[in-house]
Amino acid sequence: MTHRDIRVRRIYDPAEAGDGIRVLVDRVWPRGIRKEVAALDEWVKDVAPSTELRKWYGHVPEKFAQFEARYRDELATPVARTALDHLRTLAKDDALTLLTATRDVDHSQAAVLAALLREPR
């Protein structure tokens, strides 16, 4: 996998030809978007951070490093690990675009997931 094979985008942005497999990685369905318009291939809720962690973080950039550490711990649980392995499998054969409703995608769970997926195993 190369870095360009995994993208992070907002679900509200229009799909692009190079997106490959489009996967929503939020636990909650994004407001104001219909499933038909979302142009996604899968919704992998089990890889999203817990509600408690998401509420604690509140998308405050100053908390991002601590959020990332806590989120990586959550991703070690069996259910989340299975979901993460599924994303790895999807990324092997095609480009993978991780979708989130978050405005600041650079400080989101999708950015953490993309970094994890880019790491050698």
Coordinates of C-alpha atoms in Angstrom, one line a residue:
M1 CA 0.0 0.0 0.0
T2 CA 1.2 3.5 -0.7
H3 CA 0.1 6.7 1.0
R4 CA -2.1 7.8 -1.9
D5 CA -4.1 4.6 -1.7
I6 CA -5.8 5.7 1.5
R7 CA -7.7 8.9 1.5
V8 CA -9.7 10.8 4.2
R9 CA -12.6 12.9 3.0
R10 CA -15.8 14.3 4.3
I11 CA -18.9 12.4 3.4
Y12 CA -20.5 15.7 2.3
D13 CA -17.9 16.1 -0.5
P14 CA -18.8 14.7 -3.9
A15 CA -17.4 11.3 -4.8
E16 CA -14.3 11.4 -7.1
A17 CA -13.3 8.8 -9.7
G18 CA -10.1 7.9 -7.8
D19 CA -11.8 7.3 -4.5
G20 CA -11.9 3.5 -4.9
I21 CA -13.9 1.9 -2.1
R22 CA -15.7 4.5 0.0
V23 CA -16.3 3.5 3.6
L24 CA -18.0 5.6 6.3
V25 CA -16.1 5.2 9.6
D26 CA -18.4 7.2 11.9
R27 CA -20.6 5.5 14.5
V28 CA -23.5 7.8 13.9
W29 CA -25.1 8.5 10.4
P30 CA -24.2 12.0 9.3
R31 CA -26.9 14.6 9.5
G32 CA -28.5 15.9 6.4
I33 CA -27.3 13.3 3.9
R34 CA -29.4 10.6 2.3
K35 CA -27.9 7.1 1.9
E36 CA -28.6 7.3 -1.8
V37 CA -26.5 10.4 -2.1
A38 CA -23.6 9.3 0.1
A39 CA -22.1 7.1 -2.6
L40 CA -20.5 4.8 -0.1
D41 CA -19.7 1.1 -0.4
E42 CA -19.8 0.2 3.3
W43 CA -20.5 1.7 6.7
V44 CA -18.1 0.2 9.2
K45 CA -19.4 1.4 12.6
D46 CA -17.4 -1.0 14.7
V47 CA -14.1 0.8 13.8
A48 CA -15.5 4.2 15.1
P49 CA -14.5 5.5 18.6
S50 CA -16.8 4.8 21.5
T51 CA -19.5 7.3 22.2
E52 CA -17.7 8.1 25.5
L53 CA -14.4 8.8 23.8
R54 CA -16.0 10.8 21.0
K55 CA -17.9 13.0 23.5
W56 CA -14.7 13.5 25.7
Y57 CA -12.7 14.6 22.6
G58 CA -15.3 16.9 21.3
H59 CA -13.1 17.6 18.2
V60 CA -10.9 19.9 20.3
P61 CA -7.5 19.9 18.3
E62 CA -5.5 20.4 21.5
K63 CA -6.8 17.0 22.7
F64 CA -6.0 15.2 19.5
A65 CA -2.8 13.5 20.6
Q66 CA -4.5 12.1 23.7
F67 CA -7.6 11.2 21.7
E68 CA -5.4 9.3 19.2
A69 CA -3.7 7.3 22.0
R70 CA -7.0 6.4 23.6
Y71 CA -8.6 5.5 20.3
R72 CA -5.7 3.3 19.3
D73 CA -6.3 1.5 22.6
E74 CA -10.0 1.0 21.7
L75 CA -8.9 -0.3 18.3
A76 CA -7.2 -3.2 20.1
T77 CA -10.5 -4.7 21.3
P78 CA -11.6 -7.8 19.4
V79 CA -14.6 -6.2 17.6
A80 CA -12.7 -3.1 16.6
R81 CA -9.6 -5.1 15.5
T82 CA -11.8 -7.2 13.3
A83 CA -13.3 -4.1 11.7
L84 CA -9.8 -2.6 11.2
D85 CA -8.6 -5.8 9.6
H86 CA -11.6 -5.6 7.3
L87 CA -10.4 -2.1 6.2
R88 CA -6.9 -3.5 5.6
T89 CA -8.4 -6.2 3.4
L90 CA -10.3 -3.6 1.4
A91 CA -7.2 -1.5 1.0
K92 CA -5.2 -4.3 -0.5
D93 CA -7.0 -4.4 -3.8
D94 CA -8.1 -0.9 -4.4
A95 CA -7.8 2.7 -3.2
L96 CA -9.7 3.2 0.0
T97 CA -11.4 6.4 1.0
L98 CA -12.4 6.8 4.7
L99 CA -15.4 9.0 5.0
T100 CA -16.4 11.1 8.1
A101 CA -18.8 13.9 8.8
T102 CA -16.2 15.7 10.8
R103 CA -15.2 19.2 9.5
D104 CA -11.6 18.9 10.6
V105 CA -10.6 15.6 8.9
D106 CA -7.0 16.1 10.0
H107 CA -8.0 15.8 13.6
S108 CA -10.5 12.9 13.2
Q109 CA -10.7 9.2 13.8
A110 CA -10.5 8.8 10.0
A111 CA -7.1 10.4 10.1
V112 CA -6.0 8.0 12.9
L113 CA -7.3 5.1 10.9
A114 CA -5.6 6.2 7.7
A115 CA -2.3 6.4 9.6
L116 CA -2.8 3.0 11.1
L117 CA -3.6 1.5 7.7
R118 CA -0.5 3.0 6.2
E119 CA 1.8 1.5 8.8
P120 CA 3.6 -1.6 7.8
R121 CA 2.3 -4.7 9.5

